[in-house]
mmCIF file of C-alpha atoms and ligand atoms in Angstrom:
data_model
loop_
_atom_site.group_PDB
_atom_site.id
_atom_site.type_symbol
_atom_site.label_atom_id
_atom_site.label_comp_id
_atom_site.label_asym_id
_atom_site.label_seq_id
_atom_site.Cartn_x
_atom_site.Cartn_y
_atom_site.Cartn_z
ATOM 1 C CA MET A 431 0.007 0.000 0.006
ATOM 2 C CA LYS A 432 2.692 2.443 1.053
ATOM 3 C CA GLU A 433 4.916 1.608 -1.899
ATOM 4 C CA ASP A 434 2.047 2.079 -4.323
ATOM 5 C CA ILE A 435 1.135 5.491 -3.008
ATOM 6 C CA LEU A 436 4.718 6.705 -2.973
ATOM 7 C CA HIS A 437 5.338 5.326 -6.445
ATOM 8 C CA ASN A 438 2.179 7.020 -7.718
ATOM 9 C CA LEU A 439 3.246 10.311 -6.152
ATOM 10 C CA THR A 440 6.595 10.075 -7.909
ATOM 11 C CA LEU A 441 4.780 9.528 -11.202
ATOM 12 C CA ILE A 442 2.462 12.473 -10.643
ATOM 13 C CA HIS A 443 5.343 14.808 -9.816
ATOM 14 C CA ALA A 444 7.095 13.640 -12.995
ATOM 15 C CA ARG A 445 3.945 14.335 -15.035
ATOM 16 C CA ILE A 446 3.678 17.820 -13.506
ATOM 17 C CA LYS A 447 7.347 18.485 -14.264
ATOM 18 C CA ASN A 448 6.998 17.327 -17.863
ATOM 19 C CA ALA A 449 3.893 19.448 -18.419
ATOM 20 C CA CYS A 450 5.688 22.457 -16.952
ATOM 21 C CA GLU A 451 8.681 21.943 -19.235
ATOM 22 C CA LYS A 452 6.393 21.646 -22.232
ATOM 23 C CA SER A 453 4.638 24.897 -21.470
ATOM 24 C CA GLY A 454 7.602 26.871 -20.131
ATOM 25 C CA ARG A 455 6.289 27.063 -16.592
ATOM 26 C CA LYS A 456 8.021 26.549 -13.254
ATOM 27 C CA THR A 457 7.221 23.388 -11.290
ATOM 28 C CA ASP A 458 7.096 25.509 -8.138
ATOM 29 C CA ASP A 459 4.126 27.405 -9.548
ATOM 30 C CA ILE A 460 1.952 24.293 -9.515
ATOM 31 C CA LYS A 461 0.509 22.931 -6.281
ATOM 32 C CA LEU A 462 -0.554 19.302 -6.059
ATOM 33 C CA LEU A 463 -3.799 18.896 -4.144
ATOM 34 C CA LEU A 464 -4.759 15.375 -3.173
ATOM 35 C CA ALA A 465 -8.478 14.667 -3.535
ATOM 36 C CA THR A 466 -9.041 12.279 -0.644
ATOM 37 C CA LYS A 467 -12.726 11.368 -0.915
ATOM 38 C CA THR A 468 -13.249 7.729 0.156
ATOM 39 C CA VAL A 469 -9.508 7.437 1.029
ATOM 40 C CA SER A 470 -8.776 6.128 4.512
ATOM 41 C CA VAL A 471 -6.768 8.146 7.028
ATOM 42 C CA GLU A 472 -4.051 5.479 6.943
ATOM 43 C CA ARG A 473 -3.488 6.111 3.267
ATOM 44 C CA ILE A 474 -3.790 9.881 3.547
ATOM 45 C CA LYS A 475 -1.177 9.827 6.327
ATOM 46 C CA ILE A 476 1.304 8.062 4.061
ATOM 47 C CA ALA A 477 1.061 10.938 1.601
ATOM 48 C CA LEU A 478 1.250 13.604 4.322
ATOM 49 C CA GLU A 479 4.257 11.971 5.916
ATOM 50 C CA HIS A 480 6.085 11.927 2.602
ATOM 51 C CA GLY A 481 6.093 15.523 1.517
ATOM 52 C CA GLN A 482 2.476 16.204 0.571
ATOM 53 C CA THR A 483 0.811 19.171 2.271
ATOM 54 C CA LEU A 484 -2.482 19.891 0.554
ATOM 55 C CA ILE A 485 -5.572 17.698 0.706
ATOM 56 C CA ALA A 486 -9.271 18.173 0.047
ATOM 57 C CA GLU A 487 -12.569 16.493 0.782
ATOM 58 C CA ASN A 488 -15.925 16.641 -1.037
ATOM 59 C CA LYS A 489 -18.238 15.954 1.860
ATOM 60 C CA VAL A 490 -18.433 17.554 5.299
ATOM 61 C CA GLN A 491 -19.219 14.147 6.769
ATOM 62 C CA GLU A 492 -15.901 12.705 5.573
ATOM 63 C CA LEU A 493 -14.023 15.767 6.720
ATOM 64 C CA LYS A 494 -15.512 15.221 10.162
ATOM 65 C CA GLU A 495 -14.694 11.506 10.246
ATOM 66 C CA LYS A 496 -11.034 12.035 9.392
ATOM 67 C CA TYR A 497 -10.413 15.231 11.312
ATOM 68 C CA GLU A 498 -9.251 13.808 14.669
ATOM 69 C CA ASP A 499 -6.814 11.366 13.074
ATOM 70 C CA LEU A 500 -5.198 13.971 10.815
ATOM 71 C CA LYS A 501 -5.247 17.104 12.907
ATOM 72 C CA ASP A 502 -1.802 16.664 14.411
ATOM 73 C CA ILE A 503 -0.080 16.157 11.061
ATOM 74 C CA PRO A 504 0.796 19.493 9.471
ATOM 75 C CA HIS A 505 -1.232 20.034 6.271
ATOM 76 C CA GLU A 506 -3.656 22.371 4.590
ATOM 77 C CA ASN A 507 -7.248 21.369 4.032
ATOM 78 C CA HIS A 508 -9.474 22.592 1.200
ATOM 79 C CA PHE A 509 -13.082 21.758 0.402
ATOM 80 C CA ILE A 510 -13.962 20.850 -3.187
ATOM 81 C CA GLY A 511 -17.441 19.387 -2.988
ATOM 82 C CA HIS A 512 -20.940 20.774 -3.254
ATOM 83 C CA LEU A 513 -21.606 22.627 -0.025
ATOM 84 C CA GLN A 514 -25.153 22.761 1.266
ATOM 85 C CA THR A 515 -26.021 25.781 3.337
ATOM 86 C CA ASN A 516 -27.150 23.591 6.236
ATOM 87 C CA LYS A 517 -23.572 22.248 6.505
ATOM 88 C CA ILE A 518 -21.888 25.617 6.984
ATOM 89 C CA LYS A 519 -21.870 25.426 10.758
ATOM 90 C CA ASP A 520 -20.211 22.016 10.541
ATOM 91 C CA ILE A 521 -17.579 22.768 7.955
ATOM 92 C CA LEU A 522 -16.222 25.600 10.051
ATOM 93 C CA LYS A 523 -15.261 23.150 12.806
ATOM 94 C CA TYR A 524 -12.659 21.280 10.804
ATOM 95 C CA ASN A 525 -9.927 23.722 10.008
ATOM 96 C CA VAL A 526 -10.709 24.147 6.316
ATOM 97 C CA LYS A 527 -8.437 26.813 4.862
ATOM 98 C CA CYS A 528 -10.230 27.303 1.578
ATOM 99 C CA ILE A 529 -13.615 26.465 0.087
ATOM 100 C CA GLN A 530 -12.973 25.987 -3.638
ATOM 101 C CA SER A 531 -16.587 25.330 -4.495
ATOM 102 C CA LEU A 532 -18.329 28.631 -3.806
ATOM 103 C CA ASP A 533 -20.844 28.794 -6.641
ATOM 104 C CA ARG A 534 -23.825 30.817 -5.521
ATOM 105 C CA LEU A 535 -24.665 33.992 -3.686
ATOM 106 C CA GLU A 536 -26.919 32.386 -1.130
ATOM 107 C CA LEU A 537 -24.027 30.209 0.070
ATOM 108 C CA ALA A 538 -21.694 33.219 0.262
ATOM 109 C CA GLU A 539 -24.243 35.188 2.244
ATOM 110 C CA LYS A 540 -24.788 32.406 4.796
ATOM 111 C CA LEU A 541 -21.081 31.668 5.096
ATOM 112 C CA HIS A 542 -20.404 35.366 5.704
ATOM 113 C CA GLU A 543 -23.039 35.579 8.448
ATOM 114 C CA LYS A 544 -21.584 32.567 10.247
ATOM 115 C CA LEU A 545 -17.983 33.725 9.847
ATOM 116 C CA LEU A 546 -18.900 37.124 11.238
ATOM 117 C CA THR A 547 -20.309 35.591 14.398
ATOM 118 C CA GLU A 548 -17.104 33.573 14.769
ATOM 119 C CA LYS A 549 -14.940 36.624 13.974
ATOM 120 C CA ARG A 550 -12.926 34.855 11.310
ATOM 121 C CA THR A 551 -12.347 34.763 7.583
ATOM 122 C CA MET A 552 -12.241 32.101 4.859
ATOM 123 C CA ASP A 553 -10.395 31.773 1.558
ATOM 124 C CA VAL A 554 -12.683 30.897 -1.309
ATOM 125 C CA PHE A 555 -12.483 30.101 -5.020
ATOM 126 C CA ILE A 556 -15.450 30.632 -7.283
ATOM 127 C CA GLN A 557 -16.428 27.343 -8.918
ATOM 128 C CA VAL A 558 -17.341 27.737 -12.570
ATOM 129 C CA ASN A 559 -19.254 25.281 -14.737
ATOM 130 C CA THR A 560 -17.083 25.401 -17.843
ATOM 131 C CA SER A 561 -18.485 22.260 -19.442
ATOM 132 C CA ASN A 562 -22.035 23.559 -19.688
ATOM 133 C CA GLU A 563 -23.396 20.324 -18.245
ATOM 134 C CA GLU A 564 -26.546 20.390 -16.161
ATOM 135 C CA SER A 565 -25.083 17.691 -13.986
ATOM 136 C CA LYS A 566 -22.144 19.733 -12.753
ATOM 137 C CA PHE A 567 -22.104 22.377 -10.100
ATOM 138 C CA GLY A 568 -20.581 25.803 -10.607
ATOM 139 C CA VAL A 569 -21.714 29.224 -11.718
ATOM 140 C CA ASP A 570 -22.386 29.815 -15.399
ATOM 141 C CA PRO A 571 -19.290 31.503 -16.918
ATOM 142 C CA ASN A 572 -21.493 34.396 -18.057
ATOM 143 C CA LYS A 573 -22.589 35.057 -14.494
ATOM 144 C CA ALA A 574 -19.237 34.524 -12.821
ATOM 145 C CA ILE A 575 -18.031 38.128 -12.843
ATOM 146 C CA GLU A 576 -21.264 39.309 -11.279
ATOM 147 C CA LEU A 577 -20.921 36.664 -8.567
ATOM 148 C CA VAL A 578 -17.283 37.649 -7.889
ATOM 149 C CA ARG A 579 -18.375 41.280 -7.551
ATOM 150 C CA LYS A 580 -21.094 40.451 -5.071
ATOM 151 C CA VAL A 581 -18.970 38.026 -3.028
ATOM 152 C CA SER A 582 -16.166 40.577 -2.904
ATOM 153 C CA ASN A 583 -18.436 42.732 -0.730
ATOM 154 C CA TYR A 584 -18.376 40.184 2.050
ATOM 155 C CA SER A 585 -15.506 41.144 4.312
ATOM 156 C CA THR A 586 -15.055 37.616 5.716
ATOM 157 C CA LEU A 587 -14.602 35.966 2.318
ATOM 158 C CA ASN A 588 -11.260 36.252 0.582
ATOM 159 C CA ILE A 589 -11.567 35.371 -3.085
ATOM 160 C CA LYS A 590 -8.274 33.885 -4.254
ATOM 161 C CA GLY A 591 -9.149 32.419 -7.622
ATOM 162 C CA LEU A 592 -11.328 30.110 -9.666
ATOM 163 C CA MET A 593 -12.025 26.381 -9.775
ATOM 164 C CA THR A 594 -13.550 24.135 -12.406
ATOM 165 C CA ILE A 595 -14.073 20.431 -12.944
ATOM 166 C CA GLY A 596 -14.308 20.644 -16.714
ATOM 167 C CA LEU A 597 -15.589 18.125 -19.159
ATOM 168 C CA PHE A 598 -14.930 14.480 -18.402
ATOM 169 C CA SER A 599 -13.795 13.336 -21.827
ATOM 170 C CA ALA A 600 -11.045 11.450 -23.589
ATOM 171 C CA GLU A 601 -11.025 14.212 -26.204
ATOM 172 C CA THR A 602 -8.232 16.481 -25.028
ATOM 173 C CA GLU A 603 -9.286 19.466 -27.104
ATOM 174 C CA LYS A 604 -12.782 19.502 -25.606
ATOM 175 C CA VAL A 605 -11.302 19.357 -22.126
ATOM 176 C CA ARG A 606 -8.835 22.090 -23.072
ATOM 177 C CA ALA A 607 -11.683 24.339 -24.175
ATOM 178 C CA CYS A 608 -13.065 24.204 -20.600
ATOM 179 C CA PHE A 609 -9.745 25.167 -19.113
ATOM 180 C CA LYS A 610 -9.394 28.030 -21.597
ATOM 181 C CA ILE A 611 -12.769 29.365 -20.453
ATOM 182 C CA LEU A 612 -11.517 29.467 -16.838
ATOM 183 C CA LYS A 613 -8.250 31.150 -17.830
ATOM 184 C CA LYS A 614 -10.057 33.741 -19.923
ATOM 185 C CA LEU A 615 -12.443 34.407 -17.080
ATOM 186 C CA GLN A 616 -9.519 34.928 -14.713
ATOM 187 C CA GLN A 617 -8.060 37.516 -17.092
ATOM 188 C CA ASP A 618 -11.421 39.263 -17.521
ATOM 189 C CA ILE A 619 -11.861 39.463 -13.760
ATOM 190 C CA ILE A 620 -8.368 40.853 -13.291
ATOM 191 C CA PHE A 621 -9.201 43.456 -15.951
ATOM 192 C CA GLU A 622 -12.290 44.491 -13.964
ATOM 193 C CA ASN A 623 -10.075 45.582 -11.048
ATOM 194 C CA ILE A 624 -12.518 44.448 -8.394
ATOM 195 C CA PRO A 625 -11.366 45.599 -4.925
ATOM 196 C CA ASN A 626 -10.539 43.146 -2.118
ATOM 197 C CA ILE A 627 -9.937 40.102 -4.254
ATOM 198 C CA THR A 628 -6.959 38.306 -5.763
ATOM 199 C CA MET A 629 -7.154 36.096 -8.821
ATOM 200 C CA THR A 630 -3.880 34.211 -8.484
ATOM 201 C CA GLU A 631 -5.188 30.657 -8.260
ATOM 202 C CA LEU A 632 -6.660 28.500 -11.013
ATOM 203 C CA SER A 633 -7.690 25.122 -9.678
ATOM 204 C CA MET A 634 -8.189 22.801 -12.645
ATOM 205 C CA GLY A 635 -6.982 19.445 -13.893
ATOM 206 C CA MET A 636 -7.358 15.983 -12.355
ATOM 207 C CA SER A 637 -5.753 12.564 -12.727
ATOM 208 C CA GLY A 638 -6.644 12.262 -16.407
ATOM 209 C CA ASP A 639 -6.075 15.770 -17.655
ATOM 210 C CA LEU A 640 -3.578 17.564 -15.452
ATOM 211 C CA GLU A 641 -1.097 18.101 -18.312
ATOM 212 C CA THR A 642 -3.718 19.965 -20.351
ATOM 213 C CA ALA A 643 -4.673 22.037 -17.297
ATOM 214 C CA ILE A 644 -1.061 22.980 -16.630
ATOM 215 C CA GLU A 645 -0.586 23.978 -20.268
ATOM 216 C CA GLU A 646 -3.631 26.225 -19.904
ATOM 217 C CA GLY A 647 -2.505 27.911 -16.697
ATOM 218 C CA ALA A 648 -3.541 25.766 -13.702
ATOM 219 C CA THR A 649 -1.853 26.670 -10.417
ATOM 220 C CA ILE A 650 -3.486 23.807 -8.477
ATOM 221 C CA VAL A 651 -4.136 20.354 -9.896
ATOM 222 C CA ARG A 652 -6.470 18.069 -7.953
ATOM 223 C CA VAL A 653 -5.515 14.439 -8.097
ATOM 224 C CA GLY A 654 -7.250 11.451 -6.517
ATOM 225 C CA THR A 655 -7.267 8.141 -8.361
ATOM 226 C CA ALA A 656 -3.819 8.499 -9.900
ATOM 227 C CA VAL A 657 -2.381 8.533 -6.373
ATOM 228 C CA PHE A 658 -4.795 6.474 -4.293
ATOM 229 C CA GLY A 659 -6.334 4.160 -6.872
ATOM 230 C CA ALA A 660 -9.876 3.720 -8.117
ATOM 231 C CA ARG A 661 -12.852 4.649 -5.959
ATOM 232 C CA ILE A 662 -15.856 2.439 -5.447
ATOM 233 C CA TYR A 663 -18.395 5.255 -5.886
ATOM 234 C CA PRO A 664 -19.003 6.831 -9.273
ATOM 235 C CA ASP A 665 -18.043 10.502 -9.462
ATOM 236 C CA SER A 666 -21.673 11.373 -10.090
ATOM 237 C CA TYR A 667 -22.227 10.513 -6.436
ATOM 238 C CA TYR A 668 -20.144 13.550 -5.567
ATOM 239 C CA TRP A 669 -20.771 15.836 -8.471
ATOM 240 C CA ASN A 670 -24.495 16.001 -8.889
ATOM 241 C CA GLU A 671 -25.886 14.912 -5.566
ATOM 242 C CA GLU A 672 -29.221 16.624 -4.939
ATOM 243 C CA LYS A 673 -28.736 18.918 -7.870
ATOM 244 C CA ALA A 674 -31.836 21.058 -8.067
HETATM 245 C C1 PLP B 1464 -12.540 13.491 -7.062
HETATM 246 C C2 PLP B 1464 -12.212 14.860 -7.500
HETATM 247 C C3 PLP B 1464 -10.992 15.173 -8.102
HETATM 248 C C4 PLP B 1464 -9.931 14.143 -8.393
HETATM 249 O O1 PLP B 1464 -10.368 13.294 -9.434
HETATM 250 P P1 PLP B 1464 -9.469 12.096 -9.926
HETATM 251 O O2 PLP B 1464 -9.973 11.811 -11.290
HETATM 252 O O3 PLP B 1464 -9.653 10.981 -8.978
HETATM 253 O O4 PLP B 1464 -8.077 12.567 -9.951
HETATM 254 C C5 PLP B 1464 -10.769 16.487 -8.451
HETATM 255 N N1 PLP B 1464 -11.690 17.453 -8.223
HETATM 256 C C6 PLP B 1464 -12.872 17.196 -7.651
HETATM 257 C C7 PLP B 1464 -13.832 18.300 -7.430
HETATM 258 C C8 PLP B 1464 -13.178 15.894 -7.272
HETATM 259 O O5 PLP B 1464 -14.369 15.639 -6.741
#
């Protein structure tokens, strides 16, 4: 188990390095985030004890279950799943540094209210639906700037960038088109000069398409299966749960 994970991590770092060389980018500019949904704490610990520092969960319940076992190992925790407003109180208990999946004003508003009462702040990325699929979460690209503007008014929420899942396809050019939408949006938002935000992070690319994402400007790639192996649940279980 340990050998497999360490071997897989070596492979991923090599893939990141290759993609950086191909696109004239610096390896240091890309952060590897480990998507740990369904992964046991034993396996997560192996990664954290061997140089990895950034992990993310999709469900508050899983965050909660693993929290005690991981809290004494230095690492940074992000949230990348669909966040229901009734889970806000809970998510704030587990030392999440950044919510990458902020995709609607109602969620921002409720998060802000709760953060205010706790006198703290939260880093957020705006999640964008670049694949135009009903089944995926994320704000419509055409409405993203408006959402960024509105969220920027909440003093407790620090917008740091954008996140997308993109199309799940073997056709690289279709996947690339999604990443290009996110990059273009980042540039458009920077051009708008919106106060109190930064747009430095682009979280895009997963096990199957991280090279394309890096070529298109990703600063964070989110990798699960390529490090920890296949999951028993289909991704739809995480990506369109209770989609209204
Ligand atoms: C599961 C997940 C990933 C990682 O996907 P893999 O294909 O396993 O690398 C990335 N981002 C999100 C939002 C996820 O839910």
